[in-house]
Amino acid sequence: MPTAQPMPARPPARRAPPAKPPRRQAPAAVEYPESDGKPMSETPIHWHATVDFAHPLMDRYAMRPDAYVGSDMLMYWVEGDFDKRVSPDVFVAFGPDKEPQRRVWKVWEEGMAADFVLEVTSRSTRRRDEGFKAALYERLGVTEYWQFDPTEDYLSPSLKGRRLGPGGTYEPIPLKPRDGGLSGWSEALGLELRPEGHALRLFDPALGEFLPTSGEKSGIIEAVQAERDAAAAERDAVVAERDAEAKARRTAEARIAELERRLAEADG
């Protein structure tokens, strides 16, 4: 009986290669919109109040490289979340570089929100300005938060200020009587805030004068230019008169010389 042949050894089963982990996709870049689609101001009165407050500050700090003045700029305070945003009417931040100009303000990149914020408020924005924004600015460490109600829709007096106290919470800034009205002192700016009708003016006690608005600055520039033109015209008139006198003197001297020559010829 034939001897049974041993069965050939089976090759070891090939294991399937381990599954590759799914490729991690880079997170999509977050776009931070530059506009919230809302109008800048409630009315032309509020718009003028905002502009006439912002521009003097821009002029004041134009040559200071570590002072940034923003107006109606979206401010984002949580990286990656474009819904966490607010749009102060005017804000000033000391420390961040002025350049380059920003399209939006990112708190995590700048290292701060602001030192000073002004909201030109109205009855329609009252709840947000008094509640949400006050709590947010306090939490973000905004040193001073001011509200100005140019039409006194709900604020009377029209100016209201808060300043961070030692405990990190807002405390009211007292207003003082000034020239028949009230004024508030901004420690952050070193300026007085003085309501004048529908405008909120900035007064510099060191110079004893108001910071000029854009319109006033244009008027000052025109007045200075007019003075320069008048001085130039007066200078030109003096030069022309001097030239005329010199020309007349030269003509007279030439005539005298000619007469002397003729007399010399006659004597000869």
PDB file of C-alpha atoms in Angstrom:
ATOM      1  CA  MET A   1       0.000   0.000   0.000  1.00  0.00           C
ATOM      2  CA  PRO A   2       1.525   3.219  -1.081  1.00  0.00           C
ATOM      3  CA  THR A   3       2.767   5.540   1.600  1.00  0.00           C
ATOM      4  CA  ALA A   4       0.648   8.671   1.964  1.00  0.00           C
ATOM      5  CA  GLN A   5       2.456  11.767   0.873  1.00  0.00           C
ATOM      6  CA  PRO A   6       2.486  14.594   3.402  1.00  0.00           C
ATOM      7  CA  MET A   7       0.325  17.536   2.473  1.00  0.00           C
ATOM      8  CA  PRO A   8       2.348  20.550   1.436  1.00  0.00           C
ATOM      9  CA  ALA A   9       2.440  23.245   4.086  1.00  0.00           C
ATOM     10  CA  ARG A  10       0.131  26.129   3.350  1.00  0.00           C
ATOM     11  CA  PRO A  11       1.742  29.496   3.081  1.00  0.00           C
ATOM     12  CA  PRO A  12       0.855  31.779   5.945  1.00  0.00           C
ATOM     13  CA  ALA A  13      -2.216  33.846   5.257  1.00  0.00           C
ATOM     14  CA  ARG A  14      -1.392  37.350   4.075  1.00  0.00           C
ATOM     15  CA  ARG A  15      -2.691  39.970   6.389  1.00  0.00           C
ATOM     16  CA  ALA A  16      -4.387  42.930   4.907  1.00  0.00           C
ATOM     17  CA  PRO A  17      -2.325  46.082   5.346  1.00  0.00           C
ATOM     18  CA  PRO A  18      -3.568  48.280   8.169  1.00  0.00           C
ATOM     19  CA  ALA A  19      -6.085  50.828   7.058  1.00  0.00           C
ATOM     20  CA  LYS A  20      -4.612  54.245   6.563  1.00  0.00           C
ATOM     21  CA  PRO A  21      -6.021  56.885   8.821  1.00  0.00           C
ATOM     22  CA  PRO A  22      -8.245  59.312   6.993  1.00  0.00           C
ATOM     23  CA  ARG A  23      -6.375  62.283   5.641  1.00  0.00           C
ATOM     24  CA  ARG A  24      -6.924  65.312   7.804  1.00  0.00           C
ATOM     25  CA  GLN A  25      -8.101  68.234   5.814  1.00  0.00           C
ATOM     26  CA  ALA A  26      -6.756  71.657   6.621  1.00  0.00           C
ATOM     27  CA  PRO A  27      -9.401  73.778   8.267  1.00  0.00           C
ATOM     28  CA  ALA A  28     -11.045  76.175   5.904  1.00  0.00           C
ATOM     29  CA  ALA A  29      -9.897  79.754   6.258  1.00  0.00           C
ATOM     30  CA  VAL A  30     -12.393  81.881   8.087  1.00  0.00           C
ATOM     31  CA  GLU A  31     -13.453  85.020   6.325  1.00  0.00           C
ATOM     32  CA  TYR A  32     -14.259  87.973   8.500  1.00  0.00           C
ATOM     33  CA  PRO A  33     -16.787  90.217   6.730  1.00  0.00           C
ATOM     34  CA  GLU A  34     -15.996  93.913   6.606  1.00  0.00           C
ATOM     35  CA  SER A  35     -19.624  94.988   6.783  1.00  0.00           C
ATOM     36  CA  ASP A  36     -22.653  93.808   8.683  1.00  0.00           C
ATOM     37  CA  GLY A  37     -25.015  95.266   6.102  1.00  0.00           C
ATOM     38  CA  LYS A  38     -26.440  97.777   8.547  1.00  0.00           C
ATOM     39  CA  PRO A  39     -26.438 101.555   8.050  1.00  0.00           C
ATOM     40  CA  MET A  40     -23.630 103.397   9.797  1.00  0.00           C
ATOM     41  CA  SER A  41     -25.963 105.706  11.728  1.00  0.00           C
ATOM     42  CA  GLU A  42     -29.611 106.042  12.610  1.00  0.00           C
ATOM     43  CA  THR A  43     -30.032 109.553  11.167  1.00  0.00           C
ATOM     44  CA  PRO A  44     -27.873 112.272   9.562  1.00  0.00           C
ATOM     45  CA  ILE A  45     -27.692 113.866  13.017  1.00  0.00           C
ATOM     46  CA  HIS A  46     -26.098 110.705  14.433  1.00  0.00           C
ATOM     47  CA  TRP A  47     -23.804 110.401  11.409  1.00  0.00           C
ATOM     48  CA  HIS A  48     -22.510 113.963  11.783  1.00  0.00           C
ATOM     49  CA  ALA A  49     -22.034 113.457  15.520  1.00  0.00           C
ATOM     50  CA  THR A  50     -19.942 110.346  14.832  1.00  0.00           C
ATOM     51  CA  VAL A  51     -17.835 111.878  12.060  1.00  0.00           C
ATOM     52  CA  ASP A  52     -17.249 115.169  13.894  1.00  0.00           C
ATOM     53  CA  PHE A  53     -16.027 113.218  16.912  1.00  0.00           C
ATOM     54  CA  ALA A  54     -13.839 110.716  15.051  1.00  0.00           C
ATOM     55  CA  HIS A  55     -11.987 113.052  12.680  1.00  0.00           C
ATOM     56  CA  PRO A  56     -10.490 115.344  15.363  1.00  0.00           C
ATOM     57  CA  LEU A  57      -9.121 112.260  17.111  1.00  0.00           C
ATOM     58  CA  MET A  58      -7.641 110.987  13.843  1.00  0.00           C
ATOM     59  CA  ASP A  59      -5.945 114.362  13.351  1.00  0.00           C
ATOM     60  CA  ARG A  60      -4.755 114.466  16.964  1.00  0.00           C
ATOM     61  CA  TYR A  61      -3.028 111.089  16.751  1.00  0.00           C
ATOM     62  CA  ALA A  62      -1.999 111.287  13.087  1.00  0.00           C
ATOM     63  CA  MET A  63       1.708 111.421  13.970  1.00  0.00           C
ATOM     64  CA  ARG A  64       1.570 108.906  16.819  1.00  0.00           C
ATOM     65  CA  PRO A  65       2.548 105.464  15.464  1.00  0.00           C
ATOM     66  CA  ASP A  66       1.086 103.520  18.406  1.00  0.00           C
ATOM     67  CA  ALA A  67      -2.402 105.040  18.382  1.00  0.00           C
ATOM     68  CA  TYR A  68      -5.221 103.677  16.232  1.00  0.00           C
ATOM     69  CA  VAL A  69      -8.552 105.428  15.780  1.00  0.00           C
ATOM     70  CA  GLY A  70     -11.344 103.404  14.219  1.00  0.00           C
ATOM     71  CA  SER A  71     -14.888 104.307  13.267  1.00  0.00           C
ATOM     72  CA  ASP A  72     -17.715 101.971  12.252  1.00  0.00           C
ATOM     73  CA  MET A  73     -15.194  99.128  11.926  1.00  0.00           C
ATOM     74  CA  LEU A  74     -16.180  95.559  12.718  1.00  0.00           C
ATOM     75  CA  MET A  75     -14.349  94.257  15.783  1.00  0.00           C
ATOM     76  CA  TYR A  76     -14.024  90.450  16.165  1.00  0.00           C
ATOM     77  CA  TRP A  77     -13.098  89.064  19.569  1.00  0.00           C
ATOM     78  CA  VAL A  78     -13.086  85.247  19.026  1.00  0.00           C
ATOM     79  CA  GLU A  79     -10.727  83.787  16.446  1.00  0.00           C
ATOM     80  CA  GLY A  80     -12.529  81.596  13.947  1.00  0.00           C
ATOM     81  CA  ASP A  81     -16.021  82.827  14.837  1.00  0.00           C
ATOM     82  CA  PHE A  82     -17.212  85.604  12.553  1.00  0.00           C
ATOM     83  CA  ASP A  83     -20.469  85.886  14.491  1.00  0.00           C
ATOM     84  CA  LYS A  84     -18.622  87.244  17.538  1.00  0.00           C
ATOM     85  CA  ARG A  85     -18.370  90.828  16.365  1.00  0.00           C
ATOM     86  CA  VAL A  86     -19.342  94.343  17.305  1.00  0.00           C
ATOM     87  CA  SER A  87     -19.058  97.674  15.510  1.00  0.00           C
ATOM     88  CA  PRO A  88     -18.131 100.587  17.800  1.00  0.00           C
ATOM     89  CA  ASP A  89     -19.029 103.993  16.403  1.00  0.00           C
ATOM     90  CA  VAL A  90     -15.621 105.328  17.480  1.00  0.00           C
ATOM     91  CA  PHE A  91     -12.780 103.582  19.279  1.00  0.00           C
ATOM     92  CA  VAL A  92      -9.200 104.437  20.204  1.00  0.00           C
ATOM     93  CA  ALA A  93      -6.503 101.870  20.972  1.00  0.00           C
ATOM     94  CA  PHE A  94      -3.069 102.803  22.315  1.00  0.00           C
ATOM     95  CA  GLY A  95      -0.301 100.271  21.729  1.00  0.00           C
ATOM     96  CA  PRO A  96      -1.073  98.582  18.396  1.00  0.00           C
ATOM     97  CA  ASP A  97       0.790  99.930  15.370  1.00  0.00           C
ATOM     98  CA  LYS A  98      -1.102 102.448  13.291  1.00  0.00           C
ATOM     99  CA  GLU A  99       0.047 100.812  10.043  1.00  0.00           C
ATOM    100  CA  PRO A 100      -1.106  98.992   8.120  1.00  0.00           C
ATOM    101  CA  GLN A 101      -4.666 100.206   7.927  1.00  0.00           C
ATOM    102  CA  ARG A 102      -7.073  97.447   8.935  1.00  0.00           C
ATOM    103  CA  ARG A 103     -10.253  96.418   7.210  1.00  0.00           C
ATOM    104  CA  VAL A 104     -11.491  94.749  10.408  1.00  0.00           C
ATOM    105  CA  TRP A 105     -10.188  94.701  13.993  1.00  0.00           C
ATOM    106  CA  LYS A 106      -9.168  91.293  15.382  1.00  0.00           C
ATOM    107  CA  VAL A 107      -8.702  91.402  19.137  1.00  0.00           C
ATOM    108  CA  TRP A 108      -6.480  88.292  19.279  1.00  0.00           C
ATOM    109  CA  GLU A 109      -4.070  89.801  16.722  1.00  0.00           C
ATOM    110  CA  GLU A 110      -4.001  93.305  18.205  1.00  0.00           C
ATOM    111  CA  GLY A 111      -3.665  92.052  21.762  1.00  0.00           C
ATOM    112  CA  MET A 112      -6.515  94.266  22.952  1.00  0.00           C
ATOM    113  CA  ALA A 113      -9.926  95.630  22.072  1.00  0.00           C
ATOM    114  CA  ALA A 114      -9.649  99.368  22.830  1.00  0.00           C
ATOM    115  CA  ASP A 115      -8.886 101.927  25.506  1.00  0.00           C
ATOM    116  CA  PHE A 116     -11.829 104.147  24.598  1.00  0.00           C
ATOM    117  CA  VAL A 117     -15.179 103.504  22.928  1.00  0.00           C
ATOM    118  CA  LEU A 118     -17.958 105.931  22.044  1.00  0.00           C
ATOM    119  CA  GLU A 119     -21.398 104.832  20.908  1.00  0.00           C
ATOM    120  CA  VAL A 120     -23.647 107.513  19.398  1.00  0.00           C
ATOM    121  CA  THR A 121     -26.810 106.047  20.812  1.00  0.00           C
ATOM    122  CA  SER A 122     -30.539 106.343  20.155  1.00  0.00           C
ATOM    123  CA  ARG A 123     -33.789 104.849  21.368  1.00  0.00           C
ATOM    124  CA  SER A 124     -33.580 102.081  18.750  1.00  0.00           C
ATOM    125  CA  THR A 125     -30.095 101.014  19.903  1.00  0.00           C
ATOM    126  CA  ARG A 126     -30.678 101.611  23.601  1.00  0.00           C
ATOM    127  CA  ARG A 127     -31.097  97.989  24.672  1.00  0.00           C
ATOM    128  CA  ARG A 128     -27.965  96.829  22.833  1.00  0.00           C
ATOM    129  CA  ASP A 129     -25.852  99.828  23.898  1.00  0.00           C
ATOM    130  CA  GLU A 130     -26.923  99.662  27.541  1.00  0.00           C
ATOM    131  CA  GLY A 131     -26.877  95.884  27.852  1.00  0.00           C
ATOM    132  CA  PHE A 132     -24.901  93.779  25.399  1.00  0.00           C
ATOM    133  CA  LYS A 133     -22.220  96.331  24.494  1.00  0.00           C
ATOM    134  CA  ALA A 134     -21.661  97.544  28.040  1.00  0.00           C
ATOM    135  CA  ALA A 135     -21.166  93.961  29.248  1.00  0.00           C
ATOM    136  CA  LEU A 136     -18.975  93.058  26.265  1.00  0.00           C
ATOM    137  CA  TYR A 137     -16.696  96.095  26.502  1.00  0.00           C
ATOM    138  CA  GLU A 138     -16.325  95.494  30.220  1.00  0.00           C
ATOM    139  CA  ARG A 139     -15.367  91.851  29.594  1.00  0.00           C
ATOM    140  CA  LEU A 140     -12.917  92.834  26.833  1.00  0.00           C
ATOM    141  CA  GLY A 141     -11.228  95.326  29.151  1.00  0.00           C
ATOM    142  CA  VAL A 142     -12.182  98.535  27.356  1.00  0.00           C
ATOM    143  CA  THR A 143     -11.011 101.166  29.839  1.00  0.00           C
ATOM    144  CA  GLU A 144     -13.736 103.715  29.074  1.00  0.00           C
ATOM    145  CA  TYR A 145     -17.140 103.289  27.480  1.00  0.00           C
ATOM    146  CA  TRP A 146     -19.097 106.436  26.596  1.00  0.00           C
ATOM    147  CA  GLN A 147     -22.539 106.995  25.134  1.00  0.00           C
ATOM    148  CA  PHE A 148     -23.768 110.163  23.500  1.00  0.00           C
ATOM    149  CA  ASP A 149     -27.430 110.692  22.610  1.00  0.00           C
ATOM    150  CA  PRO A 150     -27.457 113.737  20.279  1.00  0.00           C
ATOM    151  CA  THR A 151     -31.256 113.994  20.181  1.00  0.00           C
ATOM    152  CA  GLU A 152     -31.749 112.950  23.823  1.00  0.00           C
ATOM    153  CA  ASP A 153     -34.043 110.120  22.793  1.00  0.00           C
ATOM    154  CA  TYR A 154     -33.527 108.519  26.187  1.00  0.00           C
ATOM    155  CA  LEU A 155     -30.359 109.945  27.750  1.00  0.00           C
ATOM    156  CA  SER A 156     -30.775 113.199  29.661  1.00  0.00           C
ATOM    157  CA  PRO A 157     -28.197 114.593  30.011  1.00  0.00           C
ATOM    158  CA  SER A 158     -27.073 113.404  26.625  1.00  0.00           C
ATOM    159  CA  LEU A 159     -23.664 112.123  27.795  1.00  0.00           C
ATOM    160  CA  LYS A 160     -22.931 109.033  29.859  1.00  0.00           C
ATOM    161  CA  GLY A 161     -19.579 107.473  30.709  1.00  0.00           C
ATOM    162  CA  ARG A 162     -18.247 104.363  32.410  1.00  0.00           C
ATOM    163  CA  ARG A 163     -14.697 103.545  33.482  1.00  0.00           C
ATOM    164  CA  LEU A 164     -13.192 100.258  34.629  1.00  0.00           C
ATOM    165  CA  GLY A 165     -12.713 100.241  38.363  1.00  0.00           C
ATOM    166  CA  PRO A 166     -10.112  98.338  40.423  1.00  0.00           C
ATOM    167  CA  GLY A 167     -12.290  95.240  40.364  1.00  0.00           C
ATOM    168  CA  GLY A 168     -12.511  95.204  36.576  1.00  0.00           C
ATOM    169  CA  THR A 169     -16.137  96.318  36.470  1.00  0.00           C
ATOM    170  CA  TYR A 170     -17.540  99.547  35.107  1.00  0.00           C
ATOM    171  CA  GLU A 171     -18.137 102.480  37.396  1.00  0.00           C
ATOM    172  CA  PRO A 172     -20.002 105.651  36.330  1.00  0.00           C
ATOM    173  CA  ILE A 173     -17.927 108.679  35.350  1.00  0.00           C
ATOM    174  CA  PRO A 174     -19.336 111.787  37.023  1.00  0.00           C
ATOM    175  CA  LEU A 175     -20.234 114.758  34.833  1.00  0.00           C
ATOM    176  CA  LYS A 176     -19.358 118.291  35.878  1.00  0.00           C
ATOM    177  CA  PRO A 177     -21.053 121.628  35.146  1.00  0.00           C
ATOM    178  CA  ARG A 178     -19.230 123.549  32.427  1.00  0.00           C
ATOM    179  CA  ASP A 179     -20.269 126.742  30.625  1.00  0.00           C
ATOM    180  CA  GLY A 180     -23.960 126.222  31.237  1.00  0.00           C
ATOM    181  CA  GLY A 181     -23.799 122.538  30.362  1.00  0.00           C
ATOM    182  CA  LEU A 182     -22.086 119.367  31.480  1.00  0.00           C
ATOM    183  CA  SER A 183     -18.778 117.816  30.554  1.00  0.00           C
ATOM    184  CA  GLY A 184     -17.066 114.510  31.189  1.00  0.00           C
ATOM    185  CA  TRP A 185     -13.349 113.924  31.666  1.00  0.00           C
ATOM    186  CA  SER A 186     -11.720 111.113  29.699  1.00  0.00           C
ATOM    187  CA  GLU A 187      -8.613 109.851  31.435  1.00  0.00           C
ATOM    188  CA  ALA A 188      -7.911 107.595  28.468  1.00  0.00           C
ATOM    189  CA  LEU A 189      -7.736 110.543  26.045  1.00  0.00           C
ATOM    190  CA  GLY A 190      -6.720 113.327  28.400  1.00  0.00           C
ATOM    191  CA  LEU A 191      -9.565 115.402  26.979  1.00  0.00           C
ATOM    192  CA  GLU A 192     -12.907 116.812  28.059  1.00  0.00           C
ATOM    193  CA  LEU A 193     -16.053 115.628  26.309  1.00  0.00           C
ATOM    194  CA  ARG A 194     -18.492 118.525  25.998  1.00  0.00           C
ATOM    195  CA  PRO A 195     -21.952 118.146  24.453  1.00  0.00           C
ATOM    196  CA  GLU A 196     -22.907 121.136  22.301  1.00  0.00           C
ATOM    197  CA  GLY A 197     -26.338 120.667  20.790  1.00  0.00           C
ATOM    198  CA  HIS A 198     -26.201 117.670  18.464  1.00  0.00           C
ATOM    199  CA  ALA A 199     -22.393 117.520  18.628  1.00  0.00           C
ATOM    200  CA  LEU A 200     -19.971 116.101  21.156  1.00  0.00           C
ATOM    201  CA  ARG A 201     -16.862 118.300  21.195  1.00  0.00           C
ATOM    202  CA  LEU A 202     -13.393 117.432  22.423  1.00  0.00           C
ATOM    203  CA  PHE A 203     -11.669 120.103  24.516  1.00  0.00           C
ATOM    204  CA  ASP A 204      -7.939 120.077  25.239  1.00  0.00           C
ATOM    205  CA  PRO A 205      -7.343 121.848  28.586  1.00  0.00           C
ATOM    206  CA  ALA A 206      -3.577 121.899  27.977  1.00  0.00           C
ATOM    207  CA  LEU A 207      -4.096 124.129  24.933  1.00  0.00           C
ATOM    208  CA  GLY A 208      -7.287 125.770  26.177  1.00  0.00           C
ATOM    209  CA  GLU A 209      -9.117 125.044  22.926  1.00  0.00           C
ATOM    210  CA  PHE A 210     -11.388 122.585  21.162  1.00  0.00           C
ATOM    211  CA  LEU A 211     -10.044 120.056  18.706  1.00  0.00           C
ATOM    212  CA  PRO A 212     -11.267 121.348  15.335  1.00  0.00           C
ATOM    213  CA  THR A 213     -13.798 119.351  13.360  1.00  0.00           C
ATOM    214  CA  SER A 214     -13.241 118.657   9.674  1.00  0.00           C
ATOM    215  CA  GLY A 215     -15.328 121.661   8.695  1.00  0.00           C
ATOM    216  CA  GLU A 216     -13.511 123.927  11.121  1.00  0.00           C
ATOM    217  CA  LYS A 217     -10.167 122.588   9.987  1.00  0.00           C
ATOM    218  CA  SER A 218     -11.070 123.362   6.378  1.00  0.00           C
ATOM    219  CA  GLY A 219     -12.052 126.884   7.430  1.00  0.00           C
ATOM    220  CA  ILE A 220      -8.780 127.299   9.314  1.00  0.00           C
ATOM    221  CA  ILE A 221      -6.803 126.082   6.321  1.00  0.00           C
ATOM    222  CA  GLU A 222      -8.689 128.483   4.041  1.00  0.00           C
ATOM    223  CA  ALA A 223      -8.107 131.376   6.461  1.00  0.00           C
ATOM    224  CA  VAL A 224      -4.397 130.583   6.734  1.00  0.00           C
ATOM    225  CA  GLN A 225      -4.137 130.321   2.965  1.00  0.00           C
ATOM    226  CA  ALA A 226      -5.951 133.642   2.573  1.00  0.00           C
ATOM    227  CA  GLU A 227      -3.489 135.258   5.011  1.00  0.00           C
ATOM    228  CA  ARG A 228      -0.584 133.769   3.106  1.00  0.00           C
ATOM    229  CA  ASP A 229      -2.001 135.024  -0.196  1.00  0.00           C
ATOM    230  CA  ALA A 230      -2.506 138.502   1.269  1.00  0.00           C
ATOM    231  CA  ALA A 231       1.043 138.534   2.663  1.00  0.00           C
ATOM    232  CA  ALA A 232       2.407 137.358  -0.682  1.00  0.00           C
ATOM    233  CA  ALA A 233       0.438 140.036  -2.518  1.00  0.00           C
ATOM    234  CA  GLU A 234       1.742 142.708  -0.119  1.00  0.00           C
ATOM    235  CA  ARG A 235       5.286 141.428  -0.555  1.00  0.00           C
ATOM    236  CA  ASP A 236       4.918 141.475  -4.332  1.00  0.00           C
ATOM    237  CA  ALA A 237       3.599 145.041  -4.163  1.00  0.00           C
ATOM    238  CA  VAL A 238       6.580 146.150  -2.065  1.00  0.00           C
ATOM    239  CA  VAL A 239       8.984 144.448  -4.458  1.00  0.00           C
ATOM    240  CA  ALA A 240       7.251 146.021  -7.456  1.00  0.00           C
ATOM    241  CA  GLU A 241       7.393 149.477  -5.826  1.00  0.00           C
ATOM    242  CA  ARG A 242      11.065 149.010  -4.995  1.00  0.00           C
ATOM    243  CA  ASP A 243      11.789 147.901  -8.552  1.00  0.00           C
ATOM    244  CA  ALA A 244       9.917 150.915  -9.927  1.00  0.00           C
ATOM    245  CA  GLU A 245      11.872 153.265  -7.668  1.00  0.00           C
ATOM    246  CA  ALA A 246      15.144 151.653  -8.725  1.00  0.00           C
ATOM    247  CA  LYS A 247      14.208 151.943 -12.371  1.00  0.00           C
ATOM    248  CA  ALA A 248      13.245 155.620 -11.939  1.00  0.00           C
ATOM    249  CA  ARG A 249      16.539 156.264 -10.148  1.00  0.00           C
ATOM    250  CA  ARG A 250      18.507 154.607 -12.911  1.00  0.00           C
ATOM    251  CA  THR A 251      16.614 156.648 -15.526  1.00  0.00           C
ATOM    252  CA  ALA A 252      17.309 159.871 -13.628  1.00  0.00           C
ATOM    253  CA  GLU A 253      20.967 159.001 -13.234  1.00  0.00           C
ATOM    254  CA  ALA A 254      21.196 158.255 -16.944  1.00  0.00           C
ATOM    255  CA  ARG A 255      19.634 161.630 -17.822  1.00  0.00           C
ATOM    256  CA  ILE A 256      22.000 163.470 -15.489  1.00  0.00           C
ATOM    257  CA  ALA A 257      24.938 161.649 -17.018  1.00  0.00           C
ATOM    258  CA  GLU A 258      23.738 162.588 -20.492  1.00  0.00           C
ATOM    259  CA  LEU A 259      23.345 166.252 -19.496  1.00  0.00           C
ATOM    260  CA  GLU A 260      26.808 166.280 -17.967  1.00  0.00           C
ATOM    261  CA  ARG A 261      28.223 164.795 -21.132  1.00  0.00           C
ATOM    262  CA  ARG A 262      26.560 167.447 -23.266  1.00  0.00           C
ATOM    263  CA  LEU A 263      27.784 170.220 -20.983  1.00  0.00           C
ATOM    264  CA  ALA A 264      31.300 168.839 -21.195  1.00  0.00           C
ATOM    265  CA  GLU A 265      31.082 168.820 -24.983  1.00  0.00           C
ATOM    266  CA  ALA A 266      29.776 172.428 -25.007  1.00  0.00           C
ATOM    267  CA  ASP A 267      32.622 173.610 -22.749  1.00  0.00           C
ATOM    268  CA  GLY A 268      35.123 171.892 -24.924  1.00  0.00           C
TER     269      GLY A 268
END
